Amino acid sequence: MRHADINPDVDQLTLTDVLAALSDPLRVGLVRLLADGEEVNFGEFDAPVAKSTLSHHLKVLNAAGLTWRREEGTRCYLRLRRDDIDARFPHLLDTVLAAADRDDVGNHVTTPGAKC
């Protein structure tokens, strides 16, 4: 991922960056959790990896432009940039999320109120 911005502009998003970010099952799981449009605190994610590894995966998603990151004090909040991704790459997220649901990809990532 080549974006240094915390939240790259929509016109900076590239298909190859987005697809590369979605090539990992854990990152797909994170996207599935964020697909409801709600903002999630970084600390709420429960994944079978070290906190530093989870942080890396979240940075990859953010650098690709899939998530919007907001910092408040020492806390970091994330939400899926669904409208931006849909505008730039119509139906891509719908297709990825449907396939992930069908193939049970990313279900090992949860939050306290997760439905996945």
A tleap script that builds the chain and sets N, CA, C and O, in Angstrom:
source leaprc.protein.ff14SB
mol = sequence {
  NMET ARG HIE ALA ASP ILE ASN PRO ASP VAL
  ASP GLN LEU THR LEU THR ASP VAL LEU ALA
  ALA LEU SER ASP PRO LEU ARG VAL GLY LEU
  VAL ARG LEU LEU ALA ASP GLY GLU GLU VAL
  ASN PHE GLY GLU PHE ASP ALA PRO VAL ALA
  LYS SER THR LEU SER HIE HIE LEU LYS VAL
  LEU ASN ALA ALA GLY LEU THR TRP ARG ARG
  GLU GLU GLY THR ARG CYS TYR LEU ARG LEU
  ARG ARG ASP ASP ILE ASP ALA ARG PHE PRO
  HIE LEU LEU ASP THR VAL LEU ALA ALA ALA
  ASP ARG ASP ASP VAL GLY ASN HIE VAL THR
  THR PRO GLY ALA LYS CCYS
}
set mol.1.N position { 0.850 -1.170 0.000 }
set mol.1.CA position { 0.000 0.000 0.000 }
set mol.1.C position { 0.894 1.230 0.000 }
set mol.1.O position { 1.898 1.288 0.710 }
set mol.2.N position { 0.524 2.181 -0.782 }
set mol.2.CA position { 1.417 3.313 -0.940 }
set mol.2.C position { 0.892 4.625 -0.379 }
set mol.2.O position { 1.568 5.645 -0.519 }
set mol.3.N position { -0.267 4.651 0.243 }
set mol.3.CA position { -0.825 5.906 0.733 }
set mol.3.C position { -0.287 6.235 2.115 }
set mol.3.O position { -0.400 5.446 3.052 }
set mol.4.N position { 0.301 7.420 2.218 }
set mol.4.CA position { 0.807 7.862 3.511 }
set mol.4.C position { -0.293 8.535 4.323 }
set mol.4.O position { -0.198 8.621 5.548 }
set mol.5.N position { -1.336 9.013 3.648 }
set mol.5.CA position { -2.435 9.677 4.334 }
set mol.5.C position { -3.164 8.690 5.237 }
set mol.5.O position { -3.287 7.508 4.916 }
set mol.6.N position { -3.643 9.189 6.365 }
set mol.6.CA position { -4.431 8.332 7.249 }
set mol.6.C position { -5.700 7.899 6.534 }
set mol.6.O position { -6.089 6.734 6.614 }
set mol.7.N position { -6.343 8.813 5.843 }
set mol.7.CA position { -7.575 8.522 5.118 }
set mol.7.C position { -7.441 9.062 3.696 }
set mol.7.O position { -7.796 10.211 3.435 }
set mol.8.N position { -6.931 8.241 2.775 }
set mol.8.CA position { -6.716 8.736 1.400 }
set mol.8.C position { -8.024 9.169 0.740 }
set mol.8.O position { -9.092 8.631 1.031 }
set mol.9.N position { -7.917 10.154 -0.155 }
set mol.9.CA position { -9.076 10.616 -0.913 }
set mol.9.C position { -9.583 9.505 -1.822 }
set mol.9.O position { -8.824 8.618 -2.212 }
set mol.10.N position { -10.857 9.557 -2.154 }
set mol.10.CA position { -11.480 8.543 -3.001 }
set mol.10.C position { -10.747 8.416 -4.332 }
set mol.10.O position { -10.556 7.304 -4.825 }
set mol.11.N position { -10.341 9.518 -4.912 }
set mol.11.CA position { -9.669 9.445 -6.208 }
set mol.11.C position { -8.267 8.855 -6.136 }
set mol.11.O position { -7.662 8.575 -7.170 }
set mol.12.N position { -7.746 8.664 -4.933 }
set mol.12.CA position { -6.437 8.024 -4.751 }
set mol.12.C position { -6.557 6.501 -4.650 }
set mol.12.O position { -5.546 5.804 -4.738 }
set mol.13.N position { -7.755 5.980 -4.470 }
set mol.13.CA position { -7.937 4.547 -4.283 }
set mol.13.C position { -7.728 3.820 -5.603 }
set mol.13.O position { -8.214 4.244 -6.651 }
set mol.14.N position { -6.992 2.712 -5.526 }
set mol.14.CA position { -6.762 1.914 -6.730 }
set mol.14.C position { -7.303 0.506 -6.505 }
set mol.14.O position { -7.313 -0.010 -5.388 }
set mol.15.N position { -7.743 -0.083 -7.581 }
set mol.15.CA position { -8.281 -1.431 -7.511 }
set mol.15.C position { -7.241 -2.417 -6.988 }
set mol.15.O position { -7.567 -3.288 -6.182 }
set mol.16.N position { -6.009 -2.291 -7.433 }
set mol.16.CA position { -4.980 -3.245 -7.002 }
set mol.16.C position { -4.702 -3.134 -5.506 }
set mol.16.O position { -4.485 -4.150 -4.846 }
set mol.17.N position { -4.705 -1.910 -4.960 }
set mol.17.CA position { -4.509 -1.753 -3.517 }
set mol.17.C position { -5.664 -2.360 -2.728 }
set mol.17.O position { -5.451 -3.046 -1.728 }
set mol.18.N position { -6.882 -2.103 -3.183 }
set mol.18.CA position { -8.063 -2.628 -2.492 }
set mol.18.C position { -8.078 -4.159 -2.545 }
set mol.18.O position { -8.317 -4.816 -1.532 }
set mol.19.N position { -7.824 -4.717 -3.718 }
set mol.19.CA position { -7.815 -6.178 -3.840 }
set mol.19.C position { -6.689 -6.800 -3.032 }
set mol.19.O position { -6.873 -7.861 -2.436 }
set mol.20.N position { -5.535 -6.166 -3.001 }
set mol.20.CA position { -4.422 -6.688 -2.192 }
set mol.20.C position { -4.802 -6.692 -0.708 }
set mol.20.O position { -4.512 -7.647 0.013 }
set mol.21.N position { -5.450 -5.621 -0.265 }
set mol.21.CA position { -5.867 -5.551 1.137 }
set mol.21.C position { -6.894 -6.626 1.469 }
set mol.21.O position { -6.929 -7.131 2.591 }
set mol.22.N position { -7.731 -6.977 0.490 }
set mol.22.CA position { -8.769 -7.988 0.716 }
set mol.22.C position { -8.282 -9.412 0.452 }
set mol.22.O position { -9.083 -10.347 0.448 }
set mol.23.N position { -6.996 -9.584 0.236 }
set mol.23.CA position { -6.465 -10.907 -0.083 }
set mol.23.C position { -6.140 -11.742 1.152 }
set mol.23.O position { -5.707 -12.887 1.022 }
set mol.24.N position { -6.340 -11.199 2.325 }
set mol.24.CA position { -6.033 -11.915 3.563 }
set mol.24.C position { -7.329 -12.223 4.320 }
set mol.24.O position { -8.154 -11.329 4.507 }
set mol.25.N position { -7.521 -13.472 4.759 }
set mol.25.CA position { -8.751 -13.844 5.465 }
set mol.25.C position { -9.024 -13.018 6.722 }
set mol.25.O position { -10.179 -12.714 7.018 }
set mol.26.N position { -7.993 -12.658 7.454 }
set mol.26.CA position { -8.212 -11.868 8.657 }
set mol.26.C position { -8.727 -10.483 8.291 }
set mol.26.O position { -9.622 -9.956 8.953 }
set mol.27.N position { -8.170 -9.894 7.243 }
set mol.27.CA position { -8.643 -8.574 6.824 }
set mol.27.C position { -10.064 -8.651 6.271 }
set mol.27.O position { -10.855 -7.730 6.475 }
set mol.28.N position { -10.392 -9.720 5.586 }
set mol.28.CA position { -11.772 -9.913 5.133 }
set mol.28.C position { -12.698 -9.995 6.346 }
set mol.28.O position { -13.796 -9.440 6.332 }
set mol.29.N position { -12.259 -10.680 7.379 }
set mol.29.CA position { -13.047 -10.758 8.608 }
set mol.29.C position { -13.266 -9.393 9.238 }
set mol.29.O position { -14.356 -9.101 9.731 }
set mol.30.N position { -12.249 -8.565 9.225 }
set mol.30.CA position { -12.388 -7.208 9.754 }
set mol.30.C position { -13.387 -6.397 8.925 }
set mol.30.O position { -14.207 -5.663 9.477 }
set mol.31.N position { -13.314 -6.534 7.614 }
set mol.31.CA position { -14.254 -5.840 6.738 }
set mol.31.C position { -15.672 -6.336 6.989 }
set mol.31.O position { -16.613 -5.543 7.008 }
set mol.32.N position { -15.831 -7.643 7.181 }
set mol.32.CA position { -17.167 -8.187 7.474 }
set mol.32.C position { -17.740 -7.555 8.742 }
set mol.32.O position { -18.924 -7.222 8.793 }
set mol.33.N position { -16.908 -7.394 9.755 }
set mol.33.CA position { -17.382 -6.796 11.001 }
set mol.33.C position { -17.744 -5.329 10.838 }
set mol.33.O position { -18.655 -4.827 11.497 }
set mol.34.N position { -17.033 -4.654 9.966 }
set mol.34.CA position { -17.285 -3.229 9.752 }
set mol.34.C position { -18.388 -2.971 8.738 }
set mol.34.O position { -18.802 -1.825 8.560 }
set mol.35.N position { -18.865 -3.998 8.078 }
set mol.35.CA position { -19.835 -3.848 6.992 }
set mol.35.C position { -21.180 -3.297 7.455 }
set mol.35.O position { -21.968 -2.840 6.627 }
set mol.36.N position { -21.457 -3.329 8.739 }
set mol.36.CA position { -22.739 -2.790 9.220 }
set mol.36.C position { -22.728 -1.265 9.270 }
set mol.36.O position { -23.751 -0.645 9.560 }
set mol.37.N position { -21.575 -0.661 8.989 }
set mol.37.CA position { -21.477 0.789 8.954 }
set mol.37.C position { -21.176 1.447 10.280 }
set mol.37.O position { -20.970 2.658 10.344 }
set mol.38.N position { -21.149 0.662 11.333 }
set mol.38.CA position { -20.881 1.215 12.659 }
set mol.38.C position { -19.388 1.419 12.871 }
set mol.38.O position { -18.557 0.689 12.332 }
set mol.39.N position { -19.076 2.416 13.658 }
set mol.39.CA position { -17.696 2.691 14.026 }
set mol.39.C position { -17.290 1.728 15.142 }
set mol.39.O position { -18.065 1.482 16.067 }
set mol.40.N position { -16.077 1.186 15.052 }
set mol.40.CA position { -15.601 0.228 16.049 }
set mol.40.C position { -14.279 0.714 16.623 }
set mol.40.O position { -13.395 1.152 15.887 }
set mol.41.N position { -14.153 0.636 17.926 }
set mol.41.CA position { -12.906 0.958 18.606 }
set mol.41.C position { -11.921 -0.175 18.345 }
set mol.41.O position { -12.286 -1.348 18.427 }
set mol.42.N position { -10.691 0.166 18.036 }
set mol.42.CA position { -9.655 -0.825 17.766 }
set mol.42.C position { -9.632 -1.924 18.835 }
set mol.42.O position { -9.499 -3.102 18.503 }
set mol.43.N position { -9.759 -1.553 20.100 }
set mol.43.CA position { -9.679 -2.506 21.203 }
set mol.43.C position { -10.820 -3.506 21.254 }
set mol.43.O position { -10.737 -4.487 21.993 }
set mol.44.N position { -11.882 -3.287 20.490 }
set mol.44.CA position { -13.023 -4.195 20.498 }
set mol.44.C position { -12.842 -5.407 19.601 }
set mol.44.O position { -13.570 -6.390 19.734 }
set mol.45.N position { -11.876 -5.348 18.685 }
set mol.45.CA position { -11.670 -6.486 17.797 }
set mol.45.C position { -11.042 -7.645 18.555 }
set mol.45.O position { -10.109 -7.462 19.337 }
set mol.46.N position { -11.562 -8.824 18.314 }
set mol.46.CA position { -11.004 -10.047 18.896 }
set mol.46.C position { -10.556 -10.932 17.742 }
set mol.46.O position { -11.381 -11.501 17.026 }
set mol.47.N position { -9.246 -11.043 17.568 }
set mol.47.CA position { -8.685 -11.837 16.472 }
set mol.47.C position { -7.606 -12.756 17.033 }
set mol.47.O position { -6.969 -12.433 18.036 }
set mol.48.N position { -7.404 -13.898 16.386 }
set mol.48.CA position { -6.423 -14.872 16.881 }
set mol.48.C position { -4.988 -14.513 16.497 }
set mol.48.O position { -4.223 -15.365 16.046 }
set mol.49.N position { -4.636 -13.246 16.682 }
set mol.49.CA position { -3.286 -12.773 16.384 }
set mol.49.C position { -2.862 -11.792 17.470 }
set mol.49.O position { -3.690 -11.303 18.239 }
set mol.50.N position { -1.571 -11.514 17.521 }
set mol.50.CA position { -1.059 -10.534 18.476 }
set mol.50.C position { -1.608 -9.152 18.141 }
set mol.50.O position { -1.962 -8.875 16.995 }
set mol.51.N position { -1.675 -8.295 19.145 }
set mol.51.CA position { -2.191 -6.937 18.956 }
set mol.51.C position { -1.395 -6.197 17.873 }
set mol.51.O position { -1.971 -5.448 17.084 }
set mol.52.N position { -0.093 -6.402 17.835 }
set mol.52.CA position { 0.732 -5.729 16.822 }
set mol.52.C position { 0.398 -6.228 15.416 }
set mol.52.O position { 0.421 -5.452 14.461 }
set mol.53.N position { 0.089 -7.506 15.288 }
set mol.53.CA position { -0.288 -8.067 13.987 }
set mol.53.C position { -1.649 -7.527 13.563 }
set mol.53.O position { -1.848 -7.182 12.398 }
set mol.54.N position { -2.579 -7.454 14.500 }
set mol.54.CA position { -3.893 -6.886 14.218 }
set mol.54.C position { -3.745 -5.425 13.782 }
set mol.54.O position { -4.404 -4.988 12.838 }
set mol.55.N position { -2.898 -4.686 14.455 }
set mol.55.CA position { -2.651 -3.296 14.109 }
set mol.55.C position { -2.122 -3.192 12.675 }
set mol.55.O position { -2.535 -2.308 11.925 }
set mol.56.N position { -1.223 -4.079 12.300 }
set mol.56.CA position { -0.696 -4.098 10.927 }
set mol.56.C position { -1.820 -4.317 9.923 }
set mol.56.O position { -1.907 -3.601 8.926 }
set mol.57.N position { -2.678 -5.297 10.176 }
set mol.57.CA position { -3.779 -5.596 9.251 }
set mol.57.C position { -4.734 -4.405 9.124 }
set mol.57.O position { -5.217 -4.113 8.030 }
set mol.58.N position { -5.003 -3.731 10.219 }
set mol.58.CA position { -5.871 -2.558 10.181 }
set mol.58.C position { -5.224 -1.411 9.404 }
set mol.58.O position { -5.910 -0.665 8.705 }
set mol.59.N position { -3.914 -1.275 9.527 }
set mol.59.CA position { -3.204 -0.242 8.764 }
set mol.59.C position { -3.235 -0.545 7.274 }
set mol.59.O position { -3.336 0.374 6.460 }
set mol.60.N position { -3.150 -1.813 6.904 }
set mol.60.CA position { -3.230 -2.195 5.493 }
set mol.60.C position { -4.596 -1.816 4.927 }
set mol.60.O position { -4.687 -1.254 3.835 }
set mol.61.N position { -5.651 -2.125 5.668 }
set mol.61.CA position { -6.998 -1.770 5.219 }
set mol.61.C position { -7.149 -0.259 5.073 }
set mol.61.O position { -7.757 0.226 4.120 }
set mol.62.N position { -6.591 0.473 6.026 }
set mol.62.CA position { -6.696 1.923 5.986 }
set mol.62.C position { -5.878 2.508 4.847 }
set mol.62.O position { -6.349 3.414 4.159 }
set mol.63.N position { -4.680 2.020 4.632 }
set mol.63.CA position { -3.828 2.530 3.549 }
set mol.63.C position { -4.453 2.274 2.181 }
set mol.63.O position { -4.272 3.061 1.252 }
set mol.64.N position { -5.190 1.170 2.061 }
set mol.64.CA position { -5.862 0.856 0.796 }
set mol.64.C position { -7.109 1.710 0.601 }
set mol.64.O position { -7.667 1.761 -0.495 }
set mol.65.N position { -7.544 2.379 1.666 }
set mol.65.CA position { -8.723 3.226 1.582 }
set mol.65.C position { -10.022 2.528 1.918 }
set mol.65.O position { -11.099 3.078 1.688 }
set mol.66.N position { -9.937 1.321 2.459 }
set mol.66.CA position { -11.150 0.576 2.810 }
set mol.66.C position { -11.781 1.052 4.109 }
set mol.66.O position { -12.989 0.908 4.300 }
set mol.67.N position { -10.981 1.614 4.999 }
set mol.67.CA position { -11.512 2.074 6.277 }
set mol.67.C position { -11.224 3.544 6.480 }
set mol.67.O position { -10.299 4.112 5.899 }
set mol.68.N position { -12.041 4.134 7.317 }
set mol.68.CA position { -11.862 5.519 7.743 }
set mol.68.C position { -11.410 5.448 9.189 }
set mol.68.O position { -12.057 4.796 10.008 }
set mol.69.N position { -10.322 6.100 9.510 }
set mol.69.CA position { -9.762 6.053 10.861 }
set mol.69.C position { -9.918 7.408 11.525 }
set mol.69.O position { -9.631 8.450 10.937 }
set mol.70.N position { -10.382 7.364 12.767 }
set mol.70.CA position { -10.540 8.577 13.564 }
set mol.70.C position { -9.882 8.336 14.907 }
set mol.70.O position { -10.156 7.342 15.578 }
set mol.71.N position { -9.014 9.253 15.291 }
set mol.71.CA position { -8.336 9.136 16.576 }
set mol.71.C position { -8.941 10.125 17.553 }
set mol.71.O position { -9.214 11.280 17.225 }
set mol.72.N position { -9.140 9.633 18.761 }
set mol.72.CA position { -9.688 10.464 19.829 }
set mol.72.C position { -8.862 10.177 21.079 }
set mol.72.O position { -9.037 9.144 21.726 }
set mol.73.N position { -7.973 11.088 21.408 }
set mol.73.CA position { -7.060 10.845 22.520 }
set mol.73.C position { -6.162 9.663 22.180 }
set mol.73.O position { -5.470 9.666 21.162 }
set mol.74.N position { -6.180 8.662 23.038 }
set mol.74.CA position { -5.358 7.467 22.806 }
set mol.74.C position { -6.143 6.368 22.097 }
set mol.74.O position { -5.612 5.285 21.848 }
set mol.75.N position { -7.392 6.640 21.775 }
set mol.75.CA position { -8.237 5.629 21.130 }
set mol.75.C position { -8.307 5.844 19.624 }
set mol.75.O position { -8.214 6.963 19.120 }
set mol.76.N position { -8.473 4.730 18.934 }
set mol.76.CA position { -8.578 4.753 17.483 }
set mol.76.C position { -9.885 4.071 17.095 }
set mol.76.O position { -10.166 2.953 17.526 }
set mol.77.N position { -10.681 4.760 16.276 }
set mol.77.CA position { -11.961 4.238 15.820 }
set mol.77.C position { -11.920 4.034 14.311 }
set mol.77.O position { -11.324 4.823 13.578 }
set mol.78.N position { -12.561 2.968 13.864 }
set mol.78.CA position { -12.564 2.634 12.447 }
set mol.78.C position { -13.977 2.384 11.967 }
set mol.78.O position { -14.836 1.909 12.711 }
set mol.79.N position { -14.198 2.717 10.696 }
set mol.79.CA position { -15.453 2.338 10.051 }
set mol.79.C position { -15.141 2.061 8.590 }
set mol.79.O position { -14.174 2.587 8.038 }
set mol.80.N position { -15.954 1.246 7.985 }
set mol.80.CA position { -15.793 0.898 6.579 }
set mol.80.C position { -16.208 2.080 5.711 }
set mol.80.O position { -17.233 2.712 5.970 }
set mol.81.N position { -15.430 2.378 4.699 }
set mol.81.CA position { -15.751 3.470 3.770 }
set mol.81.C position { -16.636 2.921 2.649 }
set mol.81.O position { -16.291 2.995 1.469 }
set mol.82.N position { -17.741 2.390 3.033 }
set mol.82.CA position { -18.633 1.699 2.095 }
set mol.82.C position { -19.073 2.589 0.933 }
set mol.82.O position { -18.982 2.179 -0.225 }
set mol.83.N position { -19.540 3.782 1.224 }
set mol.83.CA position { -20.011 4.668 0.161 }
set mol.83.C position { -18.884 5.027 -0.806 }
set mol.83.O position { -19.084 5.056 -2.020 }
set mol.84.N position { -17.707 5.298 -0.260 }
set mol.84.CA position { -16.559 5.653 -1.109 }
set mol.84.C position { -16.134 4.485 -1.987 }
set mol.84.O position { -15.862 4.663 -3.174 }
set mol.85.N position { -16.078 3.291 -1.408 }
set mol.85.CA position { -15.672 2.106 -2.172 }
set mol.85.C position { -16.727 1.792 -3.232 }
set mol.85.O position { -16.390 1.476 -4.373 }
set mol.86.N position { -17.997 1.878 -2.856 }
set mol.86.CA position { -19.075 1.617 -3.824 }
set mol.86.C position { -19.062 2.628 -4.970 }
set mol.86.O position { -19.348 2.276 -6.115 }
set mol.87.N position { -18.731 3.879 -4.664 }
set mol.87.CA position { -18.674 4.894 -5.713 }
set mol.87.C position { -17.506 4.643 -6.664 }
set mol.87.O position { -17.626 4.824 -7.876 }
set mol.88.N position { -16.396 4.232 -6.106 }
set mol.88.CA position { -15.193 4.024 -6.925 }
set mol.88.C position { -15.207 2.670 -7.636 }
set mol.88.O position { -14.795 2.564 -8.791 }
set mol.89.N position { -15.689 1.633 -6.933 }
set mol.89.CA position { -15.704 0.263 -7.471 }
set mol.89.C position { -17.079 -0.362 -7.213 }
set mol.89.O position { -17.233 -1.150 -6.281 }
set mol.90.N position { -18.077 -0.015 -8.034 }
set mol.90.CA position { -19.448 -0.488 -7.799 }
set mol.90.C position { -19.534 -2.012 -7.640 }
set mol.90.O position { -18.944 -2.765 -8.415 }
set mol.91.N position { -20.265 -2.437 -6.642 }
set mol.91.CA position { -20.586 -3.840 -6.349 }
set mol.91.C position { -19.409 -4.672 -5.850 }
set mol.91.O position { -19.587 -5.851 -5.542 }
set mol.92.N position { -18.220 -4.098 -5.761 }
set mol.92.CA position { -17.066 -4.874 -5.312 }
set mol.92.C position { -17.261 -5.399 -3.891 }
set mol.92.O position { -17.091 -6.592 -3.640 }
set mol.93.N position { -17.614 -4.515 -2.966 }
set mol.93.CA position { -17.784 -4.962 -1.578 }
set mol.93.C position { -18.942 -5.938 -1.439 }
set mol.93.O position { -18.842 -6.902 -0.681 }
set mol.94.N position { -20.038 -5.708 -2.155 }
set mol.94.CA position { -21.153 -6.657 -2.102 }
set mol.94.C position { -20.693 -8.047 -2.530 }
set mol.94.O position { -21.040 -9.046 -1.899 }
set mol.95.N position { -19.917 -8.103 -3.593 }
set mol.95.CA position { -19.432 -9.382 -4.113 }
set mol.95.C position { -18.484 -10.048 -3.128 }
set mol.95.O position { -18.603 -11.244 -2.861 }
set mol.96.N position { -17.548 -9.285 -2.590 }
set mol.96.CA position { -16.571 -9.830 -1.638 }
set mol.96.C position { -17.275 -10.313 -0.371 }
set mol.96.O position { -16.991 -11.405 0.121 }
set mol.97.N position { -18.184 -9.507 0.152 }
set mol.97.CA position { -18.877 -9.882 1.385 }
set mol.97.C position { -19.780 -11.101 1.188 }
set mol.97.O position { -19.868 -11.955 2.071 }
set mol.98.N position { -20.444 -11.187 0.049 }
set mol.98.CA position { -21.289 -12.357 -0.234 }
set mol.98.C position { -20.437 -13.615 -0.348 }
set mol.98.O position { -20.807 -14.663 0.180 }
set mol.99.N position { -19.309 -13.521 -1.026 }
set mol.99.CA position { -18.416 -14.681 -1.166 }
set mol.99.C position { -17.816 -15.068 0.181 }
set mol.99.O position { -17.692 -16.254 0.486 }
set mol.100.N position { -17.445 -14.082 0.983 }
set mol.100.CA position { -16.883 -14.365 2.310 }
set mol.100.C position { -17.918 -15.052 3.193 }
set mol.100.O position { -17.589 -15.975 3.938 }
set mol.101.N position { -19.155 -14.606 3.110 }
set mol.101.CA position { -20.229 -15.224 3.883 }
set mol.101.C position { -20.478 -16.660 3.410 }
set mol.101.O position { -20.597 -17.579 4.220 }
set mol.102.N position { -20.553 -16.834 2.104 }
set mol.102.CA position { -20.791 -18.158 1.522 }
set mol.102.C position { -19.672 -19.139 1.879 }
set mol.102.O position { -19.937 -20.289 2.231 }
set mol.103.N position { -18.422 -18.680 1.786 }
set mol.103.CA position { -17.261 -19.546 2.018 }
set mol.103.C position { -16.760 -19.505 3.449 }
set mol.103.O position { -15.762 -20.146 3.780 }
set mol.104.N position { -17.452 -18.752 4.306 }
set mol.104.CA position { -17.114 -18.653 5.724 }
set mol.104.C position { -15.693 -18.115 5.941 }
set mol.104.O position { -14.953 -18.620 6.786 }
set mol.105.N position { -15.327 -17.102 5.184 }
set mol.105.CA position { -13.999 -16.489 5.295 }
set mol.105.C position { -14.052 -15.362 6.317 }
set mol.105.O position { -14.936 -14.507 6.265 }
set mol.106.N position { -13.107 -15.367 7.239 }
set mol.106.CA position { -12.986 -14.285 8.207 }
set mol.106.C position { -13.861 -14.404 9.423 }
set mol.106.O position { -13.944 -13.458 10.207 }
set mol.107.N position { -14.520 -15.530 9.613 }
set mol.107.CA position { -15.420 -15.663 10.765 }
set mol.107.C position { -14.663 -15.804 12.083 }
set mol.107.O position { -15.281 -15.819 13.148 }
set mol.108.N position { -13.351 -15.907 12.029 }
set mol.108.CA position { -12.549 -16.063 13.248 }
set mol.108.C position { -12.225 -14.707 13.895 }
set mol.108.O position { -11.553 -14.655 14.925 }
set mol.109.N position { -12.699 -13.619 13.292 }
set mol.109.CA position { -12.521 -12.276 13.836 }
set mol.109.C position { -13.869 -11.833 14.366 }
set mol.109.O position { -14.875 -11.929 13.663 }
set mol.110.N position { -13.904 -11.350 15.597 }
set mol.110.CA position { -15.179 -10.954 16.213 }
set mol.110.C position { -15.037 -9.667 16.991 }
set mol.110.O position { -13.937 -9.157 17.201 }
set mol.111.N position { -16.173 -9.158 17.410 }
set mol.111.CA position { -16.269 -8.068 18.389 }
set mol.111.C position { -17.333 -8.536 19.378 }
set mol.111.O position { -18.053 -9.493 19.092 }
set mol.112.N position { -17.449 -7.880 20.541 }
set mol.112.CA position { -18.452 -8.328 21.512 }
set mol.112.C position { -19.866 -8.485 20.960 }
set mol.112.O position { -20.575 -9.407 21.362 }
set mol.113.N position { -20.297 -7.609 20.050 }
set mol.113.CA position { -21.651 -7.689 19.513 }
set mol.113.C position { -21.710 -8.223 18.092 }
set mol.113.O position { -22.693 -8.001 17.385 }
set mol.114.N position { -20.667 -8.923 17.667 }
set mol.114.CA position { -20.579 -9.354 16.257 }
set mol.114.C position { -21.637 -10.369 15.891 }
set mol.114.O position { -22.063 -11.187 16.706 }
set mol.115.N position { -22.055 -10.287 14.608 }
set mol.115.CA position { -23.038 -11.223 14.071 }
set mol.115.C position { -22.379 -12.283 13.217 }
set mol.115.O position { -23.020 -13.278 12.877 }
set mol.116.N position { -21.103 -12.099 12.856 }
set mol.116.CA position { -20.410 -13.038 11.963 }
set mol.116.C position { -19.994 -14.307 12.685 }
set mol.116.O position { -19.401 -15.197 12.076 }
savepdb mol mol.pdb
quit
